[in-house]
């Protein structure tokens, strides 16, 4: 959470800092507040804390209105975003009657209507039930895959979020201990017998516990089943 907040000046906590944050090749300190507001989106843990208006449609338009965007552009973007996120059926509803999962989806949509280059997600599923969390992460995967937005997420639900990830960074005590594709990081933590390996998804831990398990490290249950079937075809199981 502390790291993610360094990537948007308005959210950065007070204290001593070392190093430089670059955004699109420029020091973040040199990027003006208006550009950061439009190009760096942030969604936090609490679905309640980011909502600032009383209606769904107004929440979607709020960011663009604050930047003085042309009304015709606002209408077009709000309509496109509502359709992309599948929230057009509660477009006119009062925000107070939405569920936690719906509010968090609205928070995400109200950020993405600005068309940011970078989307920061700070444990966005922490207060959602498993079904709502899975639906939310599925939408995040679509954002990255279909819109090309860079997504940087801090999350505890590794089994679900890593299925959409192409890069994994593991930090402990403020230091980077592993960096690479999920498969590479799994191998790094396993070879070092690193304690944080125990927090990785079950398919990875099972793969690591099997002698001569092969080179490919499975991260999802589906990949784990496929690997185990292939392994069982050539080895006797105990």
C-alpha positions as a Markdown table, in Angstrom:
| # | Residue | x | y | z |
|---|---|---|---|---|
| 1 | Unk | 0.0 | 0.0 | 0.0 |
| 2 | Unk | 2.8 | 2.4 | 0.9 |
| 3 | Unk | 4.6 | 1.6 | -2.4 |
| 4 | Unk | 1.5 | 2.1 | -4.6 |
| 5 | Unk | 0.8 | 5.5 | -3.0 |
| 6 | Unk | 4.2 | 6.7 | -4.1 |
| 7 | Unk | 3.1 | 6.5 | -7.7 |
| 8 | Unk | 0.5 | 9.3 | -7.3 |
| 9 | Unk | 1.8 | 12.5 | -5.7 |
| 10 | Unk | -1.6 | 13.5 | -4.1 |
| 11 | Unk | -1.7 | 10.2 | -2.2 |
| 12 | Unk | 2.0 | 9.9 | -1.2 |
| 13 | Unk | 2.4 | 9.7 | 2.6 |
| 14 | Unk | 4.7 | 12.1 | 4.4 |
| 15 | Unk | 8.2 | 10.9 | 5.5 |
| 16 | Unk | 11.7 | 10.4 | 4.2 |
| 17 | Unk | 12.0 | 8.9 | 0.8 |
| 18 | Unk | 14.9 | 7.7 | -1.4 |
| 19 | Unk | 15.0 | 7.0 | -5.1 |
| 20 | Unk | 13.0 | 8.4 | -8.0 |
| 21 | Unk | 9.6 | 7.4 | -9.4 |
| 22 | Unk | 9.4 | 7.7 | -13.2 |
| 23 | Unk | 6.2 | 8.0 | -15.1 |
| 24 | Unk | 6.5 | 7.6 | -18.9 |
| 25 | Unk | 10.2 | 8.3 | -18.6 |
| 26 | Unk | 9.8 | 11.5 | -16.5 |
| 27 | Unk | 10.3 | 12.0 | -12.8 |
| 28 | Unk | 6.8 | 11.9 | -11.2 |
| 29 | Unk | 7.5 | 15.1 | -9.3 |
| 30 | Unk | 7.7 | 16.9 | -12.7 |
| 31 | Unk | 4.3 | 15.6 | -13.8 |
| 32 | Unk | 1.6 | 18.2 | -13.1 |
| 33 | Unk | -1.5 | 17.3 | -11.0 |
| 34 | Unk | -3.9 | 17.5 | -13.9 |
| 35 | Unk | -1.9 | 15.0 | -15.9 |
| 36 | Unk | -1.6 | 12.7 | -12.9 |
| 37 | Unk | -5.3 | 12.9 | -12.2 |
| 38 | Unk | -6.2 | 11.8 | -15.8 |
| 39 | Unk | -3.4 | 9.4 | -16.5 |
| 40 | Unk | -2.8 | 7.6 | -13.2 |
| 41 | Unk | -5.9 | 5.9 | -11.7 |
| 42 | Unk | -6.2 | 4.6 | -8.2 |
| 43 | Unk | -8.7 | 2.3 | -6.5 |
| 44 | Unk | -8.3 | 1.4 | -2.8 |
| 45 | Unk | -9.6 | -1.2 | -0.4 |
| 46 | Unk | -12.8 | 0.3 | 0.8 |
| 47 | Unk | -15.7 | 0.5 | -1.7 |
| 48 | Unk | -17.2 | 3.4 | 0.3 |
| 49 | Unk | -14.3 | 5.7 | 0.6 |
| 50 | Unk | -13.9 | 6.8 | -3.0 |
| 51 | Unk | -17.5 | 7.5 | -3.9 |
| 52 | Unk | -18.2 | 11.2 | -3.8 |
| 53 | Unk | -21.7 | 11.6 | -5.5 |
| 54 | Unk | -25.2 | 10.2 | -4.9 |
| 55 | Unk | -26.0 | 8.8 | -8.4 |
| 56 | Unk | -24.2 | 6.2 | -10.5 |
| 57 | Unk | -24.2 | 8.3 | -13.7 |
| 58 | Unk | -22.9 | 11.3 | -11.8 |
| 59 | Unk | -20.1 | 9.3 | -10.2 |
| 60 | Unk | -19.0 | 8.2 | -13.7 |
| 61 | Unk | -19.0 | 11.8 | -14.9 |
| 62 | Unk | -17.4 | 13.4 | -11.9 |
| 63 | Unk | -13.7 | 13.0 | -12.8 |
| 64 | Unk | -14.2 | 14.3 | -16.4 |
| 65 | Unk | -16.3 | 17.2 | -15.1 |
| 66 | Unk | -13.6 | 18.1 | -12.6 |
| 67 | Unk | -11.0 | 18.4 | -15.5 |
| 68 | Unk | -13.4 | 20.6 | -17.5 |
| 69 | Unk | -13.9 | 18.0 | -20.3 |
| 70 | Unk | -16.3 | 19.0 | -23.1 |
| 71 | Unk | -19.9 | 17.8 | -22.2 |
| 72 | Unk | -20.3 | 15.9 | -25.5 |
| 73 | Unk | -17.1 | 14.0 | -24.7 |
| 74 | Unk | -18.3 | 13.3 | -21.2 |
| 75 | Unk | -21.6 | 11.8 | -22.4 |
| 76 | Unk | -19.8 | 9.6 | -24.9 |
| 77 | Unk | -17.2 | 8.3 | -22.5 |
| 78 | Unk | -19.7 | 7.7 | -19.7 |
| 79 | Unk | -21.9 | 5.7 | -22.1 |
| 80 | Unk | -19.0 | 3.7 | -23.4 |
| 81 | Unk | -17.7 | 3.0 | -19.9 |
| 82 | Unk | -21.1 | 1.9 | -18.5 |
| 83 | Unk | -21.4 | -0.5 | -21.4 |
| 84 | Unk | -17.9 | -1.9 | -21.0 |
| 85 | Unk | -18.4 | -2.5 | -17.3 |
| 86 | Unk | -22.0 | -3.8 | -17.7 |
| 87 | Unk | -23.5 | -1.2 | -15.3 |
| 88 | Unk | -25.9 | 0.4 | -17.7 |
| 89 | Unk | -28.9 | -1.2 | -15.9 |
| 90 | Unk | -28.1 | 0.7 | -12.7 |
| 91 | Unk | -27.1 | 3.9 | -14.4 |
| 92 | Unk | -29.8 | 6.0 | -12.7 |
| 93 | Unk | -29.7 | 4.3 | -9.3 |
| 94 | Unk | -28.8 | 5.8 | -6.0 |
| 95 | Unk | -25.3 | 4.8 | -5.0 |
| 96 | Unk | -26.4 | 4.0 | -1.4 |
| 97 | Unk | -28.4 | 0.9 | -2.5 |
| 98 | Unk | -25.5 | -0.7 | -4.3 |
| 99 | Unk | -23.8 | -3.8 | -2.8 |
| 100 | Unk | -20.1 | -3.7 | -1.9 |
| 101 | Unk | -19.1 | -5.4 | -5.1 |
| 102 | Unk | -21.2 | -3.1 | -7.2 |
| 103 | Unk | -19.7 | 0.0 | -5.5 |
| 104 | Unk | -16.2 | -1.3 | -6.1 |
| 105 | Unk | -17.0 | -1.9 | -9.8 |
| 106 | Unk | -18.4 | 1.6 | -10.0 |
| 107 | Unk | -15.1 | 3.0 | -8.4 |
| 108 | Unk | -13.1 | 1.1 | -11.0 |
| 109 | Unk | -15.4 | 2.4 | -13.8 |
| 110 | Unk | -15.2 | 6.0 | -12.6 |
| 111 | Unk | -11.4 | 5.8 | -12.8 |
| 112 | Unk | -11.3 | 4.1 | -16.2 |
| 113 | Unk | -13.7 | 6.7 | -17.8 |
| 114 | Unk | -10.6 | 9.0 | -17.6 |
| 115 | Unk | -8.7 | 6.5 | -19.8 |
| 116 | Unk | -5.6 | 6.4 | -17.6 |
| 117 | Unk | -2.3 | 4.9 | -18.8 |
| 118 | Unk | -1.7 | 3.3 | -15.4 |
| 119 | Unk | -4.2 | 1.7 | -13.0 |
| 120 | Unk | -3.1 | 1.3 | -9.4 |
| 121 | Unk | -5.2 | -1.2 | -7.3 |
| 122 | Unk | -4.5 | -1.4 | -3.6 |
| 123 | Unk | -6.0 | -4.7 | -2.3 |
| 124 | Unk | -9.3 | -3.8 | -4.2 |
| 125 | Unk | -11.0 | -7.1 | -3.2 |
| 126 | Unk | -10.2 | -7.0 | 0.5 |
| 127 | Unk | -13.8 | -6.2 | 1.5 |
| 128 | Unk | -15.5 | -8.3 | -1.1 |
| 129 | Unk | -16.9 | -11.8 | -0.9 |
| 130 | Unk | -15.3 | -14.5 | -3.1 |
| 131 | Unk | -17.9 | -14.2 | -5.9 |
| 132 | Unk | -17.7 | -10.4 | -6.1 |
| 133 | Unk | -13.9 | -10.5 | -5.9 |
| 134 | Unk | -13.7 | -13.0 | -8.7 |
| 135 | Unk | -16.0 | -10.8 | -10.9 |
| 136 | Unk | -14.0 | -7.7 | -10.1 |
| 137 | Unk | -10.6 | -9.4 | -11.0 |
| 138 | Unk | -12.2 | -10.7 | -14.2 |
| 139 | Unk | -13.0 | -7.1 | -15.2 |
| 140 | Unk | -9.5 | -6.0 | -14.3 |
| 141 | Unk | -8.1 | -8.7 | -16.6 |
| 142 | Unk | -10.3 | -7.4 | -19.4 |
| 143 | Unk | -9.0 | -3.8 | -18.9 |
| 144 | Unk | -5.5 | -5.0 | -19.3 |
| 145 | Unk | -6.2 | -7.3 | -22.2 |
| 146 | Unk | -8.6 | -5.2 | -24.2 |
| 147 | Unk | -7.7 | -1.6 | -23.4 |
| 148 | Unk | -4.0 | -2.1 | -23.0 |
| 149 | Unk | -3.9 | -0.3 | -19.6 |
| 150 | Unk | -0.9 | -1.1 | -17.4 |
| 151 | Unk | -2.3 | -2.5 | -14.1 |
| 152 | Unk | -0.2 | -2.6 | -10.9 |
| 153 | Unk | -2.0 | -4.4 | -8.1 |
| 154 | Unk | -1.2 | -5.3 | -4.5 |
| 155 | Unk | -3.3 | -8.3 | -3.5 |
| 156 | Unk | -3.7 | -11.2 | -1.1 |
| 157 | Unk | -5.9 | -13.4 | -3.4 |
| 158 | Unk | -2.9 | -14.7 | -5.3 |
| 159 | Unk | -4.6 | -17.8 | -6.7 |
| 160 | Unk | -7.0 | -15.6 | -8.7 |
| 161 | Unk | -5.0 | -12.5 | -9.6 |
| 162 | Unk | -1.9 | -14.3 | -10.8 |
| 163 | Unk | -4.0 | -16.0 | -13.5 |
| 164 | Unk | -4.1 | -12.5 | -15.2 |
| 165 | Unk | -0.6 | -11.4 | -14.4 |
| 166 | Unk | 2.5 | -11.4 | -16.7 |
| 167 | Unk | 4.9 | -10.1 | -14.0 |
| 168 | Unk | 5.2 | -10.7 | -10.3 |
| 169 | Unk | 7.2 | -8.7 | -7.8 |
| 170 | Unk | 7.7 | -10.0 | -4.2 |
| 171 | Unk | 8.6 | -7.6 | -1.5 |
| 172 | Unk | 9.5 | -8.1 | 2.2 |
| 173 | Unk | 10.4 | -5.4 | 4.7 |
| 174 | Unk | 10.5 | -2.8 | 2.0 |
| 175 | Unk | 12.9 | -4.6 | -0.3 |
| 176 | Unk | 12.4 | -6.5 | -3.6 |
| 177 | Unk | 13.2 | -10.2 | -3.1 |
| 178 | Unk | 12.0 | -11.6 | -6.5 |
| 179 | Unk | 10.9 | -10.2 | -9.9 |
| 180 | Unk | 9.9 | -11.9 | -13.1 |
| 181 | Unk | 7.1 | -13.8 | -14.6 |
| 182 | Unk | 5.1 | -15.8 | -12.1 |
| 183 | Unk | 6.8 | -19.0 | -13.3 |
| 184 | Unk | 10.2 | -17.5 | -12.8 |
| 185 | Unk | 9.4 | -16.1 | -9.4 |
| 186 | Unk | 8.1 | -19.5 | -8.3 |
| 187 | Unk | 11.3 | -21.1 | -9.2 |
| 188 | Unk | 13.4 | -18.3 | -7.6 |
| 189 | Unk | 11.6 | -18.6 | -4.3 |
| 190 | Unk | 11.7 | -22.4 | -4.4 |
| 191 | Unk | 15.4 | -22.6 | -5.1 |
| 192 | Unk | 16.2 | -20.3 | -2.2 |
| 193 | Unk | 13.8 | -22.2 | 0.1 |
| 194 | Unk | 12.3 | -18.8 | 0.8 |
| 195 | Unk | 9.6 | -18.6 | 3.5 |
| 196 | Unk | 7.3 | -16.5 | 1.3 |
| 197 | Unk | 7.0 | -19.5 | -1.1 |
| 198 | Unk | 4.4 | -20.9 | 1.3 |
| 199 | Unk | 2.0 | -18.0 | 0.3 |
| 200 | Unk | 2.0 | -19.0 | -3.3 |
| 201 | Unk | -1.0 | -20.8 | -4.9 |
| 202 | Unk | -1.6 | -24.5 | -4.1 |
| 203 | Unk | -0.7 | -25.7 | -7.7 |
| 204 | Unk | 2.8 | -24.1 | -7.4 |
| 205 | Unk | 3.4 | -25.6 | -3.9 |
| 206 | Unk | 2.3 | -29.1 | -5.1 |
| 207 | Unk | 4.5 | -28.8 | -8.2 |
| 208 | Unk | 7.5 | -27.8 | -6.0 |
| 209 | Unk | 7.0 | -30.8 | -3.7 |
| 210 | Unk | 7.1 | -33.4 | -6.4 |
| 211 | Unk | 10.5 | -34.8 | -7.4 |
| 212 | Unk | 11.4 | -34.4 | -11.1 |
| 213 | Unk | 8.4 | -32.2 | -11.5 |
| 214 | Unk | 9.6 | -30.7 | -14.8 |
| 215 | Unk | 10.4 | -27.2 | -15.9 |
| 216 | Unk | 6.9 | -25.7 | -16.3 |
| 217 | Unk | 5.5 | -24.2 | -13.1 |
| 218 | Unk | 1.6 | -24.2 | -13.0 |
| 219 | Unk | -0.1 | -21.3 | -11.4 |
| 220 | Unk | -3.8 | -22.0 | -11.9 |
| 221 | Unk | -5.9 | -25.1 | -10.9 |
| 222 | Unk | -6.4 | -25.8 | -14.6 |
| 223 | Unk | -2.7 | -25.7 | -15.4 |
| 224 | Unk | -2.0 | -27.7 | -12.2 |
| 225 | Unk | -4.4 | -30.5 | -13.3 |
| 226 | Unk | -2.9 | -30.6 | -16.8 |
| 227 | Unk | 0.6 | -30.8 | -15.4 |
| 228 | Unk | -0.3 | -33.5 | -12.9 |
| 229 | Unk | -2.0 | -35.6 | -15.6 |
| 230 | Unk | 1.1 | -35.4 | -17.8 |
| 231 | Unk | 3.3 | -36.2 | -14.8 |
| 232 | Unk | 1.2 | -39.2 | -13.8 |
| 233 | Unk | 1.4 | -40.6 | -17.3 |
| 234 | Unk | 5.2 | -41.0 | -17.0 |
| 235 | Unk | 5.6 | -41.6 | -13.2 |
| 236 | Unk | 4.1 | -43.8 | -10.6 |
| 237 | Unk | 2.2 | -41.8 | -8.0 |
| 238 | Unk | 2.6 | -42.3 | -4.2 |
